[in-house]
């Protein structure tokens, strides 16, 4: 009997997304080490061969999942910053950026871990590019602050890395149980406030 499983309508252009969605659910529930391509195919209701039409192997699936995670993160960061009234309010925009990142990273802890471990892997060019696009927004904010004399001069990427490293550390501590969720908002607020204080010019221009 012919295999009719692959003839479902959603397989025409959407099966790739079905695998990504199923992979994210598995990642959230069981972690990356337990993610099985054959289990995903079975859960979706297709053959293992159907998977091969969209991904070369398990690593390619994980890279695609990490890439899509950075695309989603970038969109959420952009939306949070754009929601602030007044483009000249650097403090509010940096707070919005940091809060949006922390919210994404704590609500998607396993995915964030995969994203961070994948972006520097040799050959993961698409993942690295998606990560750069997402976090490049912090550099844009730093440049705007420098242009208005609100922040010290220096490489915007290096300066932005400081605030990113700080909020990354806070979320990592929360996700590992080292700090309580109730402290999160206050810690993020304090981190951004201290960053702005330290990065402000010693003398007004």
mmCIF file of N, CA, C and O in Angstrom, residues 48-113:
data_model
loop_
_atom_site.group_PDB
_atom_site.id
_atom_site.type_symbol
_atom_site.label_atom_id
_atom_site.label_comp_id
_atom_site.label_asym_id
_atom_site.label_seq_id
_atom_site.Cartn_x
_atom_site.Cartn_y
_atom_site.Cartn_z
ATOM 1 N N UNK A 48 10.300 9.375 8.376
ATOM 2 C CA UNK A 48 11.600 10.005 8.579
ATOM 3 C C UNK A 48 12.109 10.599 7.280
ATOM 4 O O UNK A 48 12.829 11.620 7.288
ATOM 5 N N UNK A 49 11.748 10.014 6.164
ATOM 6 C CA UNK A 49 12.172 10.542 4.861
ATOM 7 C C UNK A 49 11.609 11.939 4.628
ATOM 8 O O UNK A 49 12.242 12.771 3.977
ATOM 9 N N UNK A 50 10.428 12.194 5.154
ATOM 10 C CA UNK A 50 9.829 13.521 4.997
ATOM 11 C C UNK A 50 10.682 14.573 5.690
ATOM 12 O O UNK A 50 10.807 15.711 5.207
ATOM 13 N N UNK A 51 11.263 14.216 6.818
ATOM 14 C CA UNK A 51 12.150 15.140 7.527
ATOM 15 C C UNK A 51 13.331 15.508 6.648
ATOM 16 O O UNK A 51 13.733 16.677 6.575
ATOM 17 N N UNK A 52 13.885 14.518 5.964
ATOM 18 C CA UNK A 52 15.078 14.727 5.147
ATOM 19 C C UNK A 52 14.828 15.675 3.980
ATOM 20 O O UNK A 52 15.773 16.227 3.413
ATOM 21 N N UNK A 53 13.590 15.865 3.618
ATOM 22 C CA UNK A 53 13.290 16.795 2.525
ATOM 23 C C UNK A 53 13.469 18.244 2.958
ATOM 24 O O UNK A 53 13.563 19.137 2.126
ATOM 25 N N UNK A 54 13.501 18.463 4.266
ATOM 26 C CA UNK A 54 13.566 19.838 4.777
ATOM 27 C C UNK A 54 14.826 20.135 5.584
ATOM 28 O O UNK A 54 15.231 21.296 5.674
ATOM 29 N N UNK A 55 15.425 19.104 6.179
ATOM 30 C CA UNK A 55 16.629 19.296 6.981
ATOM 31 C C UNK A 55 17.624 18.188 6.672
ATOM 32 O O UNK A 55 17.242 17.020 6.582
ATOM 33 N N UNK A 56 18.891 18.575 6.546
ATOM 34 C CA UNK A 56 19.905 17.577 6.215
ATOM 35 C C UNK A 56 20.086 16.562 7.340
ATOM 36 O O UNK A 56 20.302 15.377 7.092
ATOM 37 N N UNK A 57 19.979 17.041 8.574
ATOM 38 C CA UNK A 57 20.170 16.166 9.735
ATOM 39 C C UNK A 57 19.659 16.871 10.988
ATOM 40 O O UNK A 57 19.102 17.975 10.921
ATOM 41 N N UNK A 58 19.850 16.237 12.126
ATOM 42 C CA UNK A 58 19.376 16.791 13.393
ATOM 43 C C UNK A 58 20.028 18.136 13.689
ATOM 44 O O UNK A 58 19.384 19.060 14.182
ATOM 45 N N UNK A 59 21.324 18.245 13.395
ATOM 46 C CA UNK A 59 22.037 19.500 13.639
ATOM 47 C C UNK A 59 21.437 20.641 12.824
ATOM 48 O O UNK A 59 21.319 21.777 13.314
ATOM 49 N N UNK A 60 21.065 20.347 11.588
ATOM 50 C CA UNK A 60 20.457 21.373 10.738
ATOM 51 C C UNK A 60 19.123 21.832 11.313
ATOM 52 O O UNK A 60 18.774 23.017 11.249
ATOM 53 N N UNK A 61 18.371 20.904 11.890
ATOM 54 C CA UNK A 61 17.101 21.257 12.537
ATOM 55 C C UNK A 61 17.345 22.167 13.735
ATOM 56 O O UNK A 61 16.663 23.181 13.914
ATOM 57 N N UNK A 62 18.325 21.825 14.559
ATOM 58 C CA UNK A 62 18.625 22.629 15.737
ATOM 59 C C UNK A 62 19.105 24.026 15.342
ATOM 60 O O UNK A 62 18.745 25.026 15.978
ATOM 61 N N UNK A 63 19.909 24.100 14.290
ATOM 62 C CA UNK A 63 20.372 25.409 13.826
ATOM 63 C C UNK A 63 19.205 26.249 13.309
ATOM 64 O O UNK A 63 19.133 27.451 13.562
ATOM 65 N N UNK A 64 18.301 25.612 12.596
ATOM 66 C CA UNK A 64 17.127 26.334 12.097
ATOM 67 C C UNK A 64 16.254 26.814 13.245
ATOM 68 O O UNK A 64 15.688 27.910 13.198
ATOM 69 N N UNK A 65 16.159 26.009 14.299
ATOM 70 C CA UNK A 65 15.375 26.390 15.465
ATOM 71 C C UNK A 65 16.039 27.562 16.185
ATOM 72 O O UNK A 65 15.361 28.510 16.610
ATOM 73 N N UNK A 66 17.352 27.531 16.303
ATOM 74 C CA UNK A 66 18.081 28.635 16.925
ATOM 75 C C UNK A 66 17.933 29.908 16.101
ATOM 76 O O UNK A 66 17.718 31.004 16.642
ATOM 77 N N UNK A 67 18.031 29.770 14.792
ATOM 78 C CA UNK A 67 17.879 30.933 13.915
ATOM 79 C C UNK A 67 16.493 31.558 14.056
ATOM 80 O O UNK A 67 16.354 32.784 14.192
ATOM 81 N N UNK A 68 15.464 30.727 14.044
ATOM 82 C CA UNK A 68 14.102 31.247 14.166
ATOM 83 C C UNK A 68 13.902 31.886 15.542
ATOM 84 O O UNK A 68 13.155 32.860 15.683
ATOM 85 N N UNK A 69 14.581 31.357 16.558
ATOM 86 C CA UNK A 69 14.505 31.949 17.886
ATOM 87 C C UNK A 69 15.073 33.356 17.902
ATOM 88 O O UNK A 69 14.479 34.275 18.492
ATOM 89 N N UNK A 70 16.201 33.557 17.242
ATOM 90 C CA UNK A 70 16.797 34.892 17.185
ATOM 91 C C UNK A 70 15.927 35.854 16.374
ATOM 92 O O UNK A 70 15.855 37.050 16.694
ATOM 93 N N UNK A 71 15.292 35.353 15.332
ATOM 94 C CA UNK A 71 14.390 36.205 14.555
ATOM 95 C C UNK A 71 13.224 36.664 15.434
ATOM 96 O O UNK A 71 12.834 37.840 15.435
ATOM 97 N N UNK A 72 12.642 35.728 16.185
ATOM 98 C CA UNK A 72 11.553 36.080 17.104
ATOM 99 C C UNK A 72 12.016 37.046 18.174
ATOM 100 O O UNK A 72 11.336 38.028 18.500
ATOM 101 N N UNK A 73 13.186 36.780 18.746
ATOM 102 C CA UNK A 73 13.726 37.653 19.770
ATOM 103 C C UNK A 73 13.931 39.058 19.219
ATOM 104 O O UNK A 73 13.567 40.056 19.863
ATOM 105 N N UNK A 74 14.506 39.143 18.034
ATOM 106 C CA UNK A 74 14.744 40.448 17.432
ATOM 107 C C UNK A 74 13.461 41.231 17.232
ATOM 108 O O UNK A 74 13.414 42.439 17.483
ATOM 109 N N UNK A 75 12.417 40.536 16.809
ATOM 110 C CA UNK A 75 11.130 41.195 16.603
ATOM 111 C C UNK A 75 10.555 41.694 17.928
ATOM 112 O O UNK A 75 9.988 42.793 18.006
ATOM 113 N N UNK A 76 10.702 40.904 18.993
ATOM 114 C CA UNK A 76 10.182 41.313 20.296
ATOM 115 C C UNK A 76 10.977 42.484 20.868
ATOM 116 O O UNK A 76 10.398 43.395 21.485
ATOM 117 N N UNK A 77 12.279 42.479 20.674
ATOM 118 C CA UNK A 77 13.102 43.594 21.137
ATOM 119 C C UNK A 77 12.723 44.877 20.406
ATOM 120 O O UNK A 77 12.590 45.944 21.011
ATOM 121 N N UNK A 78 12.553 44.768 19.097
ATOM 122 C CA UNK A 78 12.199 45.939 18.287
ATOM 123 C C UNK A 78 10.842 46.490 18.687
ATOM 124 O O UNK A 78 10.662 47.707 18.812
ATOM 125 N N UNK A 79 9.893 45.605 18.896
ATOM 126 C CA UNK A 79 8.546 46.041 19.271
ATOM 127 C C UNK A 79 8.562 46.741 20.632
ATOM 128 O O UNK A 79 7.877 47.746 20.838
ATOM 129 N N UNK A 80 9.356 46.222 21.566
ATOM 130 C CA UNK A 80 9.420 46.818 22.902
ATOM 131 C C UNK A 80 10.013 48.216 22.849
ATOM 132 O O UNK A 80 9.507 49.150 23.494
ATOM 133 N N UNK A 81 11.077 48.383 22.073
ATOM 134 C CA UNK A 81 11.721 49.695 21.965
ATOM 135 C C UNK A 81 10.824 50.677 21.215
ATOM 136 O O UNK A 81 10.681 51.838 21.609
ATOM 137 N N UNK A 82 10.203 50.215 20.142
ATOM 138 C CA UNK A 82 9.350 51.089 19.336
ATOM 139 C C UNK A 82 8.099 51.532 20.091
ATOM 140 O O UNK A 82 7.478 52.537 19.730
ATOM 141 N N UNK A 83 7.725 50.782 21.112
ATOM 142 C CA UNK A 83 6.522 51.129 21.870
ATOM 143 C C UNK A 83 6.743 52.305 22.809
ATOM 144 O O UNK A 83 5.784 52.857 23.351
ATOM 145 N N UNK A 84 8.005 52.697 23.000
ATOM 146 C CA UNK A 84 8.313 53.819 23.886
ATOM 147 C C UNK A 84 8.030 55.133 23.167
ATOM 148 O O UNK A 84 8.540 55.366 22.062
ATOM 149 N N UNK A 85 7.239 55.978 23.775
ATOM 150 C CA UNK A 85 6.962 57.304 23.213
ATOM 151 C C UNK A 85 8.183 58.194 23.399
ATOM 152 O O UNK A 85 8.719 58.313 24.501
ATOM 153 N N UNK A 86 8.617 58.796 22.301
ATOM 154 C CA UNK A 86 9.751 59.706 22.397
ATOM 155 C C UNK A 86 11.056 59.008 22.113
ATOM 156 O O UNK A 86 11.568 58.281 22.960
ATOM 157 N N UNK A 87 11.598 59.189 20.909
ATOM 158 C CA UNK A 87 12.830 58.518 20.520
ATOM 159 C C UNK A 87 14.044 59.030 21.290
ATOM 160 O O UNK A 87 15.104 58.421 21.252
ATOM 161 N N UNK A 88 13.904 60.180 21.969
ATOM 162 C CA UNK A 88 15.036 60.725 22.691
ATOM 163 C C UNK A 88 15.121 60.228 24.130
ATOM 164 O O UNK A 88 15.993 60.645 24.886
ATOM 165 N N UNK A 89 14.212 59.345 24.523
ATOM 166 C CA UNK A 89 14.227 58.808 25.889
ATOM 167 C C UNK A 89 15.068 57.538 25.919
ATOM 168 O O UNK A 89 14.551 56.420 25.871
ATOM 169 N N UNK A 90 16.374 57.722 25.996
ATOM 170 C CA UNK A 90 17.301 56.588 25.946
ATOM 171 C C UNK A 90 17.096 55.639 27.109
ATOM 172 O O UNK A 90 17.103 54.421 26.945
ATOM 173 N N UNK A 91 16.920 56.191 28.294
ATOM 174 C CA UNK A 91 16.754 55.349 29.475
ATOM 175 C C UNK A 91 15.559 54.424 29.330
ATOM 176 O O UNK A 91 15.665 53.215 29.580
ATOM 177 N N UNK A 92 14.415 54.974 28.931
ATOM 178 C CA UNK A 92 13.204 54.159 28.792
ATOM 179 C C UNK A 92 13.376 53.096 27.720
ATOM 180 O O UNK A 92 12.912 51.956 27.868
ATOM 181 N N UNK A 93 14.056 53.436 26.648
ATOM 182 C CA UNK A 93 14.235 52.478 25.552
ATOM 183 C C UNK A 93 15.192 51.358 25.938
ATOM 184 O O UNK A 93 14.983 50.189 25.593
ATOM 185 N N UNK A 94 16.246 51.693 26.683
ATOM 186 C CA UNK A 94 17.160 50.657 27.159
ATOM 187 C C UNK A 94 16.481 49.756 28.180
ATOM 188 O O UNK A 94 16.694 48.537 28.179
ATOM 189 N N UNK A 95 15.678 50.334 29.047
ATOM 190 C CA UNK A 95 14.919 49.525 30.002
ATOM 191 C C UNK A 95 13.961 48.589 29.259
ATOM 192 O O UNK A 95 13.817 47.413 29.635
ATOM 193 N N UNK A 96 13.308 49.105 28.225
ATOM 194 C CA UNK A 96 12.370 48.283 27.453
ATOM 195 C C UNK A 96 13.105 47.142 26.755
ATOM 196 O O UNK A 96 12.627 46.000 26.718
ATOM 197 N N UNK A 97 14.272 47.453 26.196
ATOM 198 C CA UNK A 97 15.083 46.440 25.515
ATOM 199 C C UNK A 97 15.486 45.337 26.490
ATOM 200 O O UNK A 97 15.306 44.141 26.205
ATOM 201 N N UNK A 98 16.020 45.737 27.638
ATOM 202 C CA UNK A 98 16.485 44.756 28.624
ATOM 203 C C UNK A 98 15.335 43.919 29.156
ATOM 204 O O UNK A 98 15.456 42.692 29.301
ATOM 205 N N UNK A 99 14.212 44.552 29.439
ATOM 206 C CA UNK A 99 13.056 43.825 29.970
ATOM 207 C C UNK A 99 12.522 42.828 28.941
ATOM 208 O O UNK A 99 12.134 41.710 29.297
ATOM 209 N N UNK A 100 12.495 43.233 27.674
ATOM 210 C CA UNK A 100 12.006 42.336 26.623
ATOM 211 C C UNK A 100 12.925 41.130 26.470
ATOM 212 O O UNK A 100 12.462 39.998 26.286
ATOM 213 N N UNK A 101 14.238 41.368 26.546
ATOM 214 C CA UNK A 101 15.171 40.244 26.447
ATOM 215 C C UNK A 101 14.983 39.272 27.606
ATOM 216 O O UNK A 101 14.899 38.056 27.415
ATOM 217 N N UNK A 102 14.921 39.824 28.804
ATOM 218 C CA UNK A 102 14.787 38.977 29.997
ATOM 219 C C UNK A 102 13.485 38.186 29.952
ATOM 220 O O UNK A 102 13.447 37.000 30.307
ATOM 221 N N UNK A 103 12.421 38.829 29.505
ATOM 222 C CA UNK A 103 11.129 38.136 29.410
ATOM 223 C C UNK A 103 11.223 36.969 28.423
ATOM 224 O O UNK A 103 10.785 35.848 28.730
ATOM 225 N N UNK A 104 11.826 37.206 27.264
ATOM 226 C CA UNK A 104 11.970 36.138 26.272
ATOM 227 C C UNK A 104 12.840 35.009 26.829
ATOM 228 O O UNK A 104 12.510 33.824 26.701
ATOM 229 N N UNK A 105 13.965 35.377 27.430
ATOM 230 C CA UNK A 105 14.927 34.376 27.885
ATOM 231 C C UNK A 105 14.419 33.537 29.039
ATOM 232 O O UNK A 105 14.803 32.369 29.182
ATOM 233 N N UNK A 106 13.566 34.108 29.874
ATOM 234 C CA UNK A 106 13.035 33.335 30.996
ATOM 235 C C UNK A 106 11.821 32.504 30.591
ATOM 236 O O UNK A 106 11.600 31.420 31.134
ATOM 237 N N UNK A 107 11.046 33.011 29.636
ATOM 238 C CA UNK A 107 9.895 32.249 29.156
ATOM 239 C C UNK A 107 10.311 31.146 28.183
ATOM 240 O O UNK A 107 9.556 30.192 27.961
ATOM 241 N N UNK A 108 11.487 31.262 27.607
ATOM 242 C CA UNK A 108 11.988 30.285 26.624
ATOM 243 C C UNK A 108 13.410 29.876 27.004
ATOM 244 O O UNK A 108 14.344 29.998 26.216
ATOM 245 N N UNK A 109 13.562 29.376 28.224
ATOM 246 C CA UNK A 109 14.893 29.100 28.760
ATOM 247 C C UNK A 109 15.663 28.082 27.913
ATOM 248 O O UNK A 109 16.838 28.298 27.576
ATOM 249 N N UNK A 110 15.029 26.979 27.568
ATOM 250 C CA UNK A 110 15.729 25.940 26.802
ATOM 251 C C UNK A 110 16.085 26.431 25.406
ATOM 252 O O UNK A 110 17.182 26.176 24.908
ATOM 253 N N UNK A 111 15.166 27.146 24.780
ATOM 254 C CA UNK A 111 15.433 27.687 23.440
ATOM 255 C C UNK A 111 16.569 28.697 23.492
ATOM 256 O O UNK A 111 17.451 28.702 22.628
ATOM 257 N N UNK A 112 16.567 29.558 24.510
ATOM 258 C CA UNK A 112 17.629 30.556 24.645
ATOM 259 C C UNK A 112 18.983 29.882 24.827
ATOM 260 O O UNK A 112 19.991 30.322 24.263
ATOM 261 N N UNK A 113 19.009 28.805 25.593
ATOM 262 C CA UNK A 113 20.247 28.063 25.756
ATOM 263 C C UNK A 113 20.749 27.507 24.435
ATOM 264 O O UNK A 113 21.956 27.568 24.137
#
